[in-house]
């Protein structure tokens, strides 16, 4: 363990990752944790923690494949910590007798899998995901109450599981619905599916550990849940990974020209994304809407606005051109899901690059790696 | 500066460059905003066209939709108003004022968004105002973009040129569309997601609510129906944050219609057209960007000679400075509450007398 170096977090943002990783980054950053590296494959995870957040586990697996899964296993066995949230939890949980070859490191059963799910009453596109002979169904969305460490907190649920049993230690369970809970099936069926079921579990595997969340503790509108997430992260041992700065330092006219061009195209992209018609695109097994795209552009705009105010910043030369290309793609986007997927992956990369530049601009140089 | 977004865009059309100038508190204290501030900018940048927002434009103050375009025509400083959502959109684009100086070598449009002012060359010259707005919204990918556009009238520098806001005529009583035409500026497109800060929010909202309550108690009818057009009036619309839905959309054919600006309709009727024919003709006037005050033949209006300047009337200068629609004057706005809103919003000590004194300079 190298005490001088902070906790380093590898956050998966590749195919299959939705937009909720932005919540994770913003929440950690607001608590002073800026040592986050964004990864789009799992080949070589040089970090203390790997986070796989919300999205589509089918798309994730189709991208990283068996090799990627094996690398994640190896990462955990060698002492790494895996944090799964929502899709990242399904990915790590073996909840079917004939599972897809995902991570499957925790054996368990989930309460929201059924051959015949309860009838859906709203948001049909968010309700069901086919899995083998049955369906994973999502009984509620938005804020639910959890029992955690002997008291209650609220966190939102956007498709995460209720865990019936698992060969893992339970840390939190679903205890109540809230006035903001949105029911996608009947209340009684939702109650049966979720209340009393586990919402967060942990398991040691070899030298490493997994934390699997159903709800999004990282959502920035839920400060109590955020604090618990940060407290949990604070217990993870630091293994001495160095965070390399991204981009090169620029200032003066060079900085002004670069930031102006980035802002120009991010602004154009943001406005066009907010102006998209009410399309929906099926990418992998998940439905995406224009709001998701706009969310990424909004995050980019916020980061650019921060960088604009700094005297000296880190920059990547080709970002203005990439932002321009993405803007033109938004302006021409129609109902074609293939085009939407290209755009989604592009804007995710741009967003994570801008976050990396933001962190690199913020951070003082770190101490050299301790031998 | 509270109640404003931060910047003045000084657009040099000759050089194709934009300078962003911070709005100083002293400038607002001396000029308040809207027509008065435009006047000051015109003195600083002679022979320019100034687009400006009032101190209350784009706020919660009722009727705060007004923007003002100012330029010198035949030696006289002239002001014309635009509203709908363009005033607020201009302010929220990050530029509370825009100075257009010089002349572009070839036709351009100006695209204002998120504190960025882009000068874009265009082949839209020759397109009517409807085609231009539709093209810009499609090209820039956002239907909520607000446009100020010139049509054939402005391109030909007609004395009857009329500035068009999206698809509908503004109160451009001085043909300032022709001045934009002289500068080779086909359109200004605006969209922004900026914010204005308020110095004392509770006091500001209280004053705005007081004015709104007063107006609502006096606005008796739904919309502003025009006698003879009731059967083809599809809906009544209001501009940004206005309690009086005076804009009636009238069907003029299958899938076609026009938003009536009452003064323009009456002008056409005064030229001898019946009310339905006047509504149809108004649509053509707006497409060509010409003002029906000067005649009933839209095509003839595109080549009209110079017309005398139309000065601001009665309390218009006061409204044009605040950024509030003067049509509301008929209901009697509580001026004392309006001054309180300006003081609370800006944090500046501005009395009714100071405001009147500044407005009197127009």
XYZ file of C-alpha atoms in Angstrom:
733
model
C 0.000 0.000 0.000
C 1.300 3.465 -0.916
C -0.199 6.029 1.397
C 1.024 9.027 -0.611
C -1.081 8.233 -3.646
C -4.856 8.663 -3.593
C -7.439 6.053 -4.484
C -7.434 5.545 -8.242
C -10.733 4.668 -9.855
C -11.150 3.197 -13.320
C -14.611 4.034 -14.620
C -15.970 2.060 -17.557
C -17.496 4.384 -20.178
C -17.322 2.157 -23.263
C -20.111 0.423 -25.151
C -23.013 -0.505 -22.926
C -22.415 2.364 -20.485
C -25.282 4.830 -20.300
C -25.024 8.365 -18.910
C -25.186 7.592 -15.179
C -21.391 7.484 -14.911
C -21.550 11.270 -15.108
C -23.439 11.232 -11.785
C -20.664 9.111 -10.308
C -17.945 11.489 -11.512
C -19.764 14.628 -10.391
C -20.534 13.222 -6.966
C -16.995 12.042 -6.376
C -15.561 15.284 -7.683
C -17.817 17.302 -5.371
C -16.298 15.303 -2.506
C -12.766 16.045 -3.668
C -12.081 12.725 -5.416
C -10.653 13.559 -8.822
C -8.435 10.573 -9.476
C -10.701 8.933 -12.014
C -9.503 7.300 -15.209
C -12.028 6.603 -17.950
C -11.682 3.260 -19.684
C -13.485 1.802 -22.676
C -12.104 -1.697 -22.410
C -11.038 -3.870 -19.524
C -7.750 -5.147 -20.927
C -5.406 -3.673 -18.351
C -7.037 -2.115 -15.315
C -4.345 -0.139 -13.492
C -6.479 1.147 -10.626
C -7.691 0.360 -7.129
C -11.345 0.290 -8.136
C -13.222 -0.635 -11.286
C -16.677 0.909 -11.592
C -19.256 -0.429 -14.028
C -22.317 1.771 -13.729
C -25.722 1.886 -15.425
C -26.404 0.843 -18.993
C -26.818 -2.391 -20.867
C -24.911 -5.513 -19.728
C -25.620 -7.257 -23.044
C -23.899 -4.455 -24.973
C -21.106 -4.346 -22.418
C -20.411 -8.068 -22.868
C -20.652 -7.907 -26.651
C -17.906 -5.271 -26.498
C -15.471 -6.622 -23.900
C -16.105 -10.330 -24.596
C -14.863 -13.308 -22.637
C -11.343 -11.921 -22.594
C -12.508 -8.695 -20.963
C -14.494 -10.647 -18.379
C -11.440 -12.728 -17.589
C -9.358 -9.557 -17.136
C -11.922 -8.176 -14.663
C -11.805 -11.472 -12.718
C -8.048 -11.290 -12.645
C -8.204 -7.649 -11.463
C -10.409 -8.637 -8.524
C -8.422 -11.744 -7.642
C -5.274 -9.625 -7.424
C -6.861 -7.282 -4.887
C -8.954 -4.871 -6.971
C -12.393 -3.695 -5.930
C -15.300 -3.980 -8.356
C -18.226 -1.618 -7.905
C -21.289 -2.543 -9.917
C -24.239 -0.192 -10.083
C -27.481 -1.220 -11.774
C -26.279 -2.804 -15.057
C -22.859 -3.350 -13.471
C -24.584 -5.364 -10.741
C -26.495 -7.604 -13.155
C -23.193 -8.128 -14.945
C -21.533 -9.508 -11.807
C -24.484 -11.461 -10.404
C -25.241 -15.035 -11.449
C -29.025 -15.002 -11.065
C -30.069 -17.671 -13.601
C -29.330 -21.367 -13.798
C -28.165 -20.906 -17.363
C -26.506 -17.492 -17.243
C -24.896 -15.551 -20.052
C -21.118 -15.698 -19.710
C -20.860 -12.370 -17.857
C -18.775 -11.826 -14.736
C -21.060 -14.046 -12.584
C -18.899 -13.811 -9.470
C -21.748 -13.669 -6.948
C -24.364 -16.415 -6.906
C -27.826 -15.187 -6.081
C -31.429 -14.814 -7.024
C -33.170 -11.609 -7.985
C -36.762 -10.757 -7.189
C -37.410 -8.940 -10.462
C -36.874 -11.897 -12.789
C -39.992 -13.781 -13.893
C -41.225 -15.994 -16.696
C -44.475 -14.013 -16.570
C -43.854 -10.560 -15.103
C -46.714 -8.528 -13.626
C -48.663 -6.404 -16.126
C -46.956 -3.136 -17.038
C -48.889 0.074 -16.365
C -46.537 2.777 -17.731
C -43.264 3.344 -19.630
C -43.325 0.004 -21.479
C -39.929 0.732 -23.073
C -38.367 0.827 -19.599
C -40.161 -2.174 -18.136
C -38.828 -5.434 -19.554
C -35.549 -6.922 -20.715
C -35.629 -10.448 -22.099
C -33.253 -12.834 -20.307
C -33.171 -16.504 -21.394
C -36.586 -18.047 -20.703
C -37.970 -15.056 -18.836
C -37.709 -11.334 -18.257
C -35.941 -8.960 -15.955
C -38.676 -6.467 -15.098
C -38.384 -3.082 -13.424
C -41.266 -2.606 -10.991
C -40.495 0.999 -10.013
C -38.322 3.965 -10.933
C -37.118 7.050 -9.051
C -36.625 7.443 -5.284
C -37.025 4.523 -2.904
C -36.177 4.243 0.792
C -33.419 1.903 1.887
C -32.424 0.541 5.246
C -28.701 0.983 5.539
C -26.496 0.571 8.617
C -29.546 0.698 10.887
C -31.077 3.890 9.498
C -32.898 4.934 6.361
C -31.705 6.814 3.301
C -33.170 7.463 -0.107
C -31.679 6.656 -3.498
C -33.168 6.356 -6.977
C -33.718 3.101 -8.802
C -33.528 2.998 -12.603
C -33.685 -0.692 -13.406
C -31.401 -2.125 -10.739
C -32.253 -5.455 -9.136
C -33.844 -6.507 -5.890
C -31.651 -9.298 -4.571
C -33.464 -12.161 -2.859
C -30.469 -14.129 -1.731
C -26.788 -14.258 -2.511
C -23.610 -15.773 -1.198
C -22.614 -12.269 -0.122
C -22.974 -9.935 2.835
C -26.072 -7.716 2.688
C -25.441 -4.018 3.385
C -28.745 -2.385 2.460
C -32.314 -3.412 1.695
C -35.364 -1.783 0.140
C -37.662 -0.738 2.981
C -40.308 1.630 1.594
C -41.510 3.463 -1.444
C -41.618 7.267 -1.419
C -44.068 9.825 -2.792
C -41.690 10.167 -5.749
C -41.596 6.461 -6.550
C -43.013 5.817 -10.012
C -44.756 2.457 -10.384
C -44.327 0.599 -13.657
C -46.519 -2.265 -12.446
C -49.190 -2.514 -9.747
C -48.186 -1.304 -6.273
C -48.774 -4.653 -4.654
C -46.675 -6.487 -7.238
C -43.967 -3.857 -6.842
C -44.089 -4.226 -3.072
C -43.725 -7.988 -3.369
C -40.883 -7.662 -5.850
C -38.782 -5.152 -3.920
C -39.573 -4.437 -0.288
C -37.423 -6.374 2.129
C -35.080 -7.408 -0.682
C -31.389 -6.567 -0.720
C -30.314 -3.375 -2.458
C -26.572 -3.533 -1.801
C -24.343 -6.522 -1.147
C -20.622 -7.078 -0.819
C -18.447 -10.129 -1.279
C -14.764 -10.839 -0.948
C -13.268 -12.813 -3.813
C -9.699 -13.969 -3.389
C -7.737 -10.776 -2.482
C -10.343 -8.463 -3.919
C -13.907 -7.458 -3.281
C -17.175 -6.612 -5.011
C -19.841 -4.078 -4.032
C -23.062 -4.492 -5.986
C -25.647 -1.691 -5.875
C -29.207 -1.889 -7.167
C -30.033 1.814 -6.670
C -27.877 4.741 -7.722
C -26.204 5.950 -4.539
C -24.141 8.245 -6.753
C -27.077 10.296 -8.055
C -26.232 13.925 -7.215
C -29.734 14.701 -5.899
C -29.364 12.240 -3.018
C -26.730 13.643 -0.636
C -27.247 11.040 2.111
C -26.669 8.196 -0.324
C -23.690 10.100 -1.784
C -22.110 10.331 1.674
C -22.499 6.598 2.211
C -20.896 5.894 -1.151
C -17.956 8.152 -0.304
C -17.640 6.514 3.138
C -17.553 3.116 1.478
C -14.878 4.260 -0.994
C -12.801 5.604 1.869
C -12.432 2.076 3.221
C -10.923 0.687 0.025
C -7.165 0.165 0.266
C -4.928 2.281 -1.980
C -2.494 0.183 -3.938
C -0.249 2.938 -5.214
C -1.411 3.691 -8.718
C -0.266 6.884 -10.322
C -2.730 9.036 -12.265
C -1.138 10.422 -15.394
C -2.273 13.897 -16.481
C -4.179 14.096 -19.738
C -3.269 16.418 -22.613
C -0.676 19.161 -22.686
C -0.530 22.466 -20.849
C -1.629 25.549 -22.794
C -2.218 29.186 -21.865
C -2.560 32.666 -23.345
C -3.746 33.001 -26.933
C -3.325 29.297 -27.604
C -5.694 28.505 -24.762
C -8.204 31.192 -25.801
C -8.330 29.940 -29.394
C -8.640 26.295 -28.359
C -11.352 26.876 -25.773
C -13.337 29.160 -28.080
C -13.487 26.505 -30.767
C -14.440 23.779 -28.313
C -17.122 25.990 -26.787
C -18.467 26.957 -30.207
C -19.063 23.354 -31.229
C -20.133 22.019 -27.862
C -22.671 24.851 -27.683
C -23.926 24.062 -31.186
C -24.141 20.371 -30.338
C -25.928 21.046 -27.073
C -28.537 23.261 -28.695
C -29.108 20.781 -31.521
C -29.362 17.887 -29.041
C -31.970 19.731 -26.993
C -33.791 20.452 -30.245
C -33.961 16.831 -31.433
C -37.376 15.453 -32.165
C -38.875 12.838 -29.953
C -36.977 9.909 -31.419
C -36.125 6.732 -29.540
C -33.303 4.461 -30.558
C -32.781 0.853 -29.501
C -29.056 0.401 -28.961
C -28.235 -3.096 -27.763
C -31.106 -3.998 -25.444
C -31.652 -0.479 -24.178
C -33.833 2.350 -25.398
C -32.152 5.736 -25.727
C -33.803 9.111 -26.204
C -32.523 12.583 -27.169
C -32.431 13.604 -23.518
C -29.499 11.242 -22.937
C -27.508 12.814 -25.764
C -28.338 16.278 -24.486
C -27.175 15.220 -21.024
C -23.684 14.474 -22.362
C -23.493 17.766 -24.261
C -24.671 19.604 -21.168
C -21.902 17.958 -19.121
C -19.368 18.946 -21.791
C -20.612 22.535 -21.791
C -20.257 22.761 -18.027
C -16.667 21.484 -18.221
C -15.778 23.865 -21.052
C -17.230 26.761 -19.053
C -14.939 25.836 -16.163
C -11.855 25.538 -18.374
C -12.675 28.871 -20.019
C -12.183 30.640 -16.705
C -8.734 29.169 -16.002
C -5.494 30.921 -16.941
C -3.739 27.739 -17.899
C -5.373 24.436 -18.805
C -4.626 20.968 -20.142
C -5.807 20.440 -23.722
C -6.053 17.766 -26.402
C -5.485 19.277 -29.871
C -8.158 17.392 -31.823
C -11.070 18.046 -29.456
C -12.447 21.063 -31.389
C -12.640 19.022 -34.592
C -14.230 16.074 -32.786
C -16.811 18.381 -31.188
C -17.589 19.828 -34.610
C -18.039 16.374 -36.127
C -20.382 15.362 -33.323
C -22.430 18.534 -33.754
C -22.893 17.845 -37.445
C -23.958 14.302 -36.552
C -26.568 15.614 -34.092
C -27.922 18.054 -36.644
C -28.345 15.241 -39.159
C -29.602 12.620 -36.741
C -32.859 10.892 -37.582
C -34.474 7.651 -36.446
C -31.515 5.470 -37.506
C -30.255 3.643 -34.388
C -26.874 2.860 -35.979
C -26.192 6.586 -36.443
C -27.378 7.268 -32.914
C -24.972 4.663 -31.557
C -22.009 6.198 -33.405
C -22.944 9.566 -31.958
C -23.476 8.165 -28.468
C -20.052 6.557 -28.366
C -18.447 9.717 -29.771
C -20.049 12.047 -27.271
C -19.186 9.699 -24.400
C -15.531 9.798 -25.428
C -15.591 13.575 -25.748
C -17.236 13.903 -22.337
C -14.744 11.614 -20.631
C -11.832 13.407 -22.332
C -13.102 16.758 -21.101
C -13.497 15.365 -17.589
C -9.908 14.091 -17.777
C -8.709 17.535 -18.847
C -10.757 19.091 -16.056
C -9.173 16.794 -13.471
C -5.698 17.286 -14.917
C -6.159 21.059 -14.877
C -7.346 20.926 -11.262
C -4.712 18.647 -9.859
C -1.279 19.591 -8.641
C 1.447 17.241 -9.844
C 1.436 14.026 -7.844
C 4.340 12.539 -6.004
C 6.332 10.093 -8.079
C 5.478 6.438 -7.775
C 6.967 4.885 -4.643
C 9.217 1.990 -5.546
C -24.325 43.066 -14.247
C -27.612 41.906 -12.719
C -30.650 41.630 -15.018
C -28.301 41.343 -17.975
C -26.121 38.679 -19.475
C -22.530 39.797 -19.514
C -21.580 40.793 -23.014
C -21.928 43.250 -25.867
C -21.008 41.687 -29.218
C -19.287 44.226 -31.437
C -19.501 42.651 -34.864
C -17.145 44.084 -37.446
C -18.745 43.029 -40.712
C -15.894 44.471 -42.802
C -13.290 42.357 -41.064
C -15.550 39.403 -40.272
C -14.521 39.598 -36.616
C -16.353 39.840 -33.315
C -15.148 41.617 -30.201
C -16.817 40.739 -26.921
C -17.112 43.701 -24.576
C -18.153 43.384 -20.937
C -21.222 45.351 -19.890
C -20.149 47.778 -17.177
C -22.425 48.747 -14.309
C -21.777 52.402 -15.076
C -23.146 51.942 -18.612
C -26.421 50.539 -17.252
C -26.655 53.145 -14.502
C -26.376 55.898 -17.100
C -28.517 54.314 -19.821
C -30.700 51.666 -18.133
C -31.134 49.596 -21.284
C -33.165 49.092 -24.458
C -33.555 52.167 -26.653
C -31.543 54.430 -24.297
C -28.607 52.033 -24.140
C -28.808 51.471 -27.905
C -28.576 55.245 -28.348
C -25.400 55.357 -26.306
C -23.886 52.494 -28.293
C -24.839 54.181 -31.560
C -22.930 57.296 -30.423
C -19.918 55.107 -29.694
C -20.214 53.133 -32.942
C -21.705 55.547 -35.528
C -23.344 54.089 -38.650
C -23.953 50.805 -36.898
C -27.146 48.872 -36.312
C -27.691 48.111 -32.639
C -29.776 45.263 -31.294
C -30.511 45.665 -27.615
C -32.545 44.308 -24.762
C -34.285 46.297 -22.066
C -33.390 46.095 -18.417
C -36.401 43.850 -17.773
C -36.328 41.864 -21.029
C -36.396 38.127 -20.467
C -37.283 38.339 -16.773
C -40.366 37.467 -14.746
C -41.662 40.998 -15.173
C -44.922 40.803 -17.191
C -44.656 41.563 -20.885
C -40.851 41.576 -20.812
C -40.465 40.262 -24.358
C -39.253 43.420 -26.013
C -35.996 43.936 -27.842
C -35.080 47.087 -29.726
C -33.237 47.661 -32.977
C -31.698 51.096 -33.422
C -29.975 52.743 -36.372
C -29.618 56.110 -38.008
C -31.718 56.563 -41.122
C -31.490 59.699 -43.249
C -29.662 61.340 -40.360
C -32.315 60.501 -37.767
C -31.864 57.971 -34.982
C -34.706 55.478 -35.288
C -35.916 52.712 -33.026
C -38.048 49.709 -33.885
C -39.234 46.940 -31.595
C -39.212 43.172 -31.893
C -40.782 40.819 -29.417
C -42.375 37.343 -29.428
C -39.457 35.332 -27.938
C -36.635 37.161 -29.690
C -35.952 39.760 -27.017
C -35.435 37.166 -24.270
C -33.576 34.843 -26.623
C -31.142 37.617 -27.552
C -30.400 38.305 -23.903
C -30.104 34.612 -23.011
C -27.722 34.015 -25.911
C -25.226 35.795 -23.688
C -25.310 39.077 -25.611
C -27.599 41.693 -24.135
C -26.524 44.059 -26.915
C -25.146 43.561 -30.420
C -23.405 46.218 -32.496
C -23.308 45.551 -36.237
C -20.726 47.848 -37.782
C -19.377 48.081 -41.319
C -20.667 46.039 -44.226
C -20.126 42.410 -45.090
C -18.582 41.851 -48.498
C -21.091 39.084 -49.242
C -24.400 38.135 -47.581
C -24.090 36.753 -44.074
C -26.206 35.777 -41.147
C -25.251 36.200 -37.532
C -25.663 33.209 -35.203
C -25.731 34.087 -31.506
C -25.510 31.232 -29.030
C -24.008 30.718 -25.557
C -21.768 33.816 -25.701
C -20.559 32.907 -29.186
C -21.302 35.204 -32.120
C -20.649 33.509 -35.438
C -20.700 35.388 -38.732
C -21.757 32.838 -41.334
C -21.707 33.473 -45.060
C -24.917 32.402 -46.729
C -26.657 31.936 -50.041
C -30.022 32.811 -48.489
C -30.120 36.160 -50.291
C -33.228 36.085 -52.473
C -35.115 33.694 -50.198
C -38.243 34.977 -48.521
C -38.410 35.318 -44.757
C -40.332 32.077 -44.231
C -37.837 30.068 -46.269
C -34.978 31.751 -44.431
C -36.277 30.965 -40.951
C -37.121 27.388 -41.902
C -33.657 26.934 -43.404
C -31.845 28.341 -40.372
C -33.783 26.189 -37.941
C -33.135 23.105 -40.036
C -29.472 23.947 -40.620
C -28.739 24.715 -36.973
C -30.870 21.835 -35.724
C -33.207 23.595 -33.322
C -36.802 24.720 -33.906
C -36.759 27.088 -30.961
C -34.182 29.332 -32.608
C -35.560 32.856 -32.928
C -34.741 34.826 -36.027
C -34.796 38.409 -37.172
C -34.917 38.240 -40.938
C -35.081 40.557 -43.906
C -36.991 39.688 -47.070
C -36.973 41.158 -50.536
C -37.909 44.539 -49.061
C -34.750 44.690 -46.945
C -32.542 43.257 -49.661
C -33.698 45.978 -52.090
C -33.345 48.637 -49.384
C -36.972 49.589 -49.806
C -38.341 52.450 -47.728
C -41.134 50.038 -46.811
C -38.825 47.234 -45.668
C -40.009 45.406 -42.569
C -37.967 43.320 -40.165
C -39.587 39.922 -39.656
C -39.367 37.900 -36.459
C -39.385 34.204 -37.455
C -42.401 34.345 -39.784
C -44.258 37.390 -38.538
C -43.895 41.128 -38.841
C -42.310 43.225 -36.117
C -43.157 46.812 -35.282
C -40.340 47.955 -37.582
C -41.954 51.288 -38.343
C -38.719 52.799 -39.651
C -37.752 50.250 -42.248
C -34.613 49.250 -40.382
C -34.660 45.977 -42.300
C -33.269 48.047 -45.172
C -30.294 49.106 -43.023
C -29.532 45.446 -42.401
C -29.871 44.940 -46.155
C -27.307 47.691 -46.738
C -24.942 45.804 -44.480
C -25.543 42.513 -46.314
C -26.993 40.942 -43.171
C -29.788 38.580 -44.139
C -30.676 37.369 -40.660
C -29.804 37.174 -37.005
C -30.462 33.769 -35.429
C -30.518 33.503 -31.641
C -30.641 30.716 -29.124
C -29.213 30.582 -25.685
C -29.500 28.903 -22.370
C -27.974 31.693 -20.345
C -29.321 33.080 -17.120
C -29.791 36.528 -15.669
C -29.016 37.151 -12.039
C -31.253 39.209 -9.800
C -29.797 41.343 -7.033
C -32.721 40.999 -4.615
C -34.896 38.184 -5.943
C -37.736 38.342 -3.429
C -38.273 42.076 -3.832
C -38.032 41.755 -7.602
C -40.605 38.961 -7.774
C -42.893 40.791 -5.388
C -42.864 43.891 -7.623
C -43.376 41.783 -10.775
C -46.287 39.954 -9.136
C -47.861 43.230 -8.154
C -47.768 44.410 -11.769
C -49.079 41.063 -13.022
C -51.998 41.093 -10.594
C -52.871 44.616 -11.672
C -52.768 43.700 -15.367
C -54.785 40.527 -14.944
C -57.543 42.444 -13.173
C -57.896 44.655 -16.235
C -57.511 42.151 -19.063
C -61.117 41.106 -19.559
C -61.239 39.404 -22.922
C -59.534 36.305 -24.217
C -56.970 37.383 -26.785
C -57.568 40.269 -29.158
C -60.260 39.073 -31.559
C -60.606 40.993 -34.819
C -64.089 41.655 -36.043
C -64.739 39.675 -39.206
C -61.958 37.155 -38.559
C -63.558 35.260 -35.666
C -64.470 32.244 -37.799
C -60.927 31.730 -39.092
C -59.068 32.652 -35.913
C -57.411 29.456 -34.811
C -55.789 30.560 -31.559
C -54.575 33.478 -29.472
C -50.895 33.512 -28.544
C -48.883 35.683 -26.206
C -45.265 36.753 -26.379
C -42.783 35.682 -23.702
C -44.239 36.088 -20.205
C -47.140 38.291 -21.265
C -50.601 38.012 -19.689
C -52.273 39.464 -22.790
C -52.542 36.991 -25.699
C -52.908 39.694 -28.355
C -51.447 37.654 -31.185
C -54.187 35.876 -33.060
C -53.269 33.277 -35.590
C -55.665 33.456 -38.511
C -56.037 30.736 -41.137
C -55.570 32.088 -44.636
C -55.781 28.805 -46.534
C -55.204 25.110 -46.140
C -52.310 24.652 -43.685
C -51.479 28.326 -43.951
C -52.025 31.297 -41.744
C -50.670 34.505 -40.354
C -50.167 36.004 -36.926
C -51.967 39.313 -36.984
C -50.256 42.470 -35.821
C -53.306 44.659 -35.469
C -51.710 47.872 -36.671
C -50.570 46.240 -39.916
C -53.999 44.737 -40.514
C -55.670 48.110 -39.995
C -53.189 49.718 -42.392
C -54.259 47.296 -45.131
C -57.928 47.857 -44.382
C -57.302 51.592 -44.585
C -56.004 50.951 -48.114
C -59.450 49.533 -48.980
C -59.042 45.777 -48.423
C -61.724 43.835 -46.609
C -60.601 42.157 -43.440
C -60.090 38.664 -44.915
C -58.215 39.950 -47.941
C -56.151 42.107 -45.581
C -55.170 39.025 -43.562
C -54.120 37.158 -46.709
C -52.143 40.154 -47.958
C -50.489 40.532 -44.584
C -49.072 37.046 -44.947
C -47.457 37.990 -48.260
C -46.132 41.222 -46.755
C -44.414 39.248 -44.017
C -42.962 36.753 -46.467
C -41.498 39.585 -48.535
C -40.567 41.624 -45.482
C -42.509 44.773 -46.318
C -44.630 47.102 -44.236
C -48.293 47.457 -45.367
C -48.440 50.933 -43.915
C -47.197 52.187 -47.279
C -49.519 50.323 -49.648
C -51.601 47.259 -50.311
C -49.492 45.677 -53.059
C -46.702 43.709 -51.356
C -44.612 43.377 -54.505
C -44.715 47.102 -55.169
C -43.616 47.707 -51.582
C -40.296 45.930 -52.165
C -38.986 48.828 -54.213
C -40.441 51.834 -52.441
C -38.447 55.001 -51.930
C -37.342 56.419 -48.626
C -40.038 57.162 -46.040
C -39.988 59.666 -43.192
C -38.779 58.456 -39.793
C -41.479 57.520 -37.301
C -40.506 58.746 -33.843
C -41.502 56.961 -30.671
C -44.884 58.096 -29.401
C -46.289 58.837 -25.939
C -44.811 56.415 -23.359
C -43.124 54.195 -25.942
C -39.634 55.406 -25.022
C -40.202 54.283 -21.433
C -41.355 50.819 -22.544
C -38.571 50.526 -25.120
C -36.016 51.248 -22.402
C -37.448 48.760 -19.955
C -37.956 46.044 -22.576
C -41.669 45.762 -21.900
C -44.324 45.687 -24.620
C -46.088 49.063 -24.949
C -49.329 47.334 -25.978
C -49.804 46.707 -22.252
C -49.980 50.459 -21.669
C -53.722 50.345 -22.391
C -54.128 48.390 -19.137
C -52.069 50.808 -17.077
C -48.832 49.316 -15.795
C -47.955 50.264 -12.219
C -44.886 52.408 -12.975
C -43.843 52.700 -9.353
C -43.724 48.898 -9.064
C -41.768 48.727 -12.318
C -39.116 51.077 -10.914
C -38.990 48.973 -7.751
C -38.428 45.896 -9.926
C -35.523 47.601 -11.716
C -33.959 48.693 -8.428
C -34.368 45.277 -6.815
C -33.223 43.494 -9.956
C -30.120 45.559 -10.688
C -29.170 46.578 -7.175
C -28.783 50.133 -8.510
C -30.485 53.102 -6.888
C -32.698 54.234 -9.734
C -35.642 56.530 -9.007
C -38.647 57.175 -11.213
C -37.291 60.685 -11.870
C -33.885 59.330 -12.911
C -35.555 56.878 -15.250
C -37.754 59.590 -16.750
C -34.734 61.830 -17.184
C -32.814 59.118 -19.040
C -35.818 58.256 -21.220
C -36.340 61.934 -22.048
C -33.006 61.928 -23.886
C -34.499 59.716 -26.614
